[in-house]
Amino acid sequence: MTHSKRPKHIAIIMDGNGRWAKAQSEPRLYGHRAGAKVVREITTHAAKSGIAYLTLYAFSHENWKRPTEEVEGLMKLLWEYLKQEKATLLKNRIQLSSIGNAQRLPLTVRTLLASVQKATQGLNGMRLTLALSYGGQDEITRAMQKIGQKIAAGHIQPEDINPQMIEQNLDTHDMPPPDLIIRTSGEQRLSNFLPWQSAYSEFYFTDVPWPAFTVDEFEKAIATYNLRDRRYGQASASHIQLVQGQ
Ligand code: IPE
Ligand code: IPE
Ligand code: MG
């Protein structure tokens, strides 16, 4: 199997589980369960096809406001996923990590998450990051609090704050920013996902709901990404060549 040039870091906003279930007259949790299967498929494919970092938005800071039954169902599903996936992660040498305010997760989930993270730590395959109880504004707020404490303790001066220092205090401090952000199910917004880190990310939106997302769709997103000209505020190389007559 040959693959197009791989973005180093892909992040996915896995949206549309509820609408997908509703379309089939099923409860929302049925959609979440189907979505978990797709997580498995896409993660394994990404790892085997040379993606270095895959970050999945699984549960947002704002999702806590959903009905208790749905939140509890999602936490149970997360626990089951972690329990079942450990072997597959180890087999594919996938390193698991998480971003977000893990303190808010139920103790059973937190404990299991920590144990799977420990078991997969240092593996040399893809790094899979689950965004759990994650909100970008919450993440930046926590980073500011950490920096504020260092100022209060006299370790640094306010003028020492720079983008690198802010990055070092974010949950994503040890990973590169996402090259490509995919959002399924039609909405074209970030919903508080990686607002700092997405400053120069490319976006790919599809109407396909997450439970119906496939490896082909994933590859289509990458193919589209490969047609983009990432300029980072500079003039494009092809334009410079044209002007200089090269
Ligand atoms: C995404 O699907 C999963 C989570 C946010 C946990 P949704 O549950 O948001 O599904 P829709 O957007 O209501 O269809
Ligand atoms: C974003 O989806 C969160 C996840 C995919 C986990 P939401 O469904 O919560 O976002 P909104 O409410 O449509 O903005
Ligand atoms: Mg949604």
Coordinates of N, CA, C and O and ligand atoms in Angstrom, one line a residue, residues 13-15 57-60 63 66 183 187 189 191, ligand 2:
I13 N -11.7 16.3 15.2 CA -12.9 16.6 16.0 C -13.9 15.6 15.5 O -14.5 15.8 14.5
M14 N -14.1 14.6 16.4 CA -15.0 13.5 16.0 C -16.4 13.8 16.3 O -16.9 13.5 17.4
D15 N -17.1 14.5 15.4 CA -18.4 15.0 15.7 C -19.5 14.2 14.9 O -19.2 13.7 13.9
Y57 N -10.3 14.5 19.6 CA -11.1 15.2 20.5 C -12.3 14.2 20.9 O -13.2 14.0 20.2
A58 N -12.2 13.7 22.1 CA -13.1 12.7 22.6 C -14.2 13.2 23.5 O -15.3 12.7 23.5
F59 N -13.8 14.2 24.3 CA -14.8 14.7 25.3 C -14.3 16.1 25.7 O -13.2 16.3 26.2
S60 N -15.2 17.1 25.5 CA -14.8 18.5 25.7 C -15.1 18.9 27.1 O -16.0 18.4 27.8
N63 N -18.6 19.5 27.3 CA -19.5 18.3 27.2 C -20.0 17.8 28.6 O -20.9 17.0 28.7
R66 N -23.7 18.1 29.3 CA -24.7 17.3 28.7 C -25.5 16.5 29.8 O -25.0 16.4 31.0
R183 N -12.7 17.9 10.8 CA -13.9 17.9 11.6 C -15.0 17.2 10.8 O -15.2 17.6 9.6
E187 N -20.2 20.7 10.8 CA -20.0 22.0 11.4 C -18.6 22.4 11.0 O -17.6 21.7 10.9
R189 N -16.4 24.7 12.8 CA -15.9 25.4 13.9 C -14.9 24.6 14.8 O -14.9 23.3 14.6
S191 N -14.9 24.6 18.2 CA -15.5 24.2 19.5 C -14.4 24.0 20.6 O -14.4 23.0 21.3
Ligands
IPE2 C1 -16.9 19.0 19.9 O1 -18.1 18.6 19.5 C2 -16.4 18.1 21.0 C3 -16.0 16.7 20.6 C4 -16.1 16.2 19.4 C5 -15.6 15.8 21.6 P1 -19.5 19.2 20.1 O2 -20.6 18.5 19.5 O3 -19.4 19.2 21.6 O4 -19.4 20.7 19.6 P2 -20.5 21.8 19.4 O5 -21.4 21.8 20.6 O6 -21.3 21.4 18.2 O7 -19.8 23.1 19.1

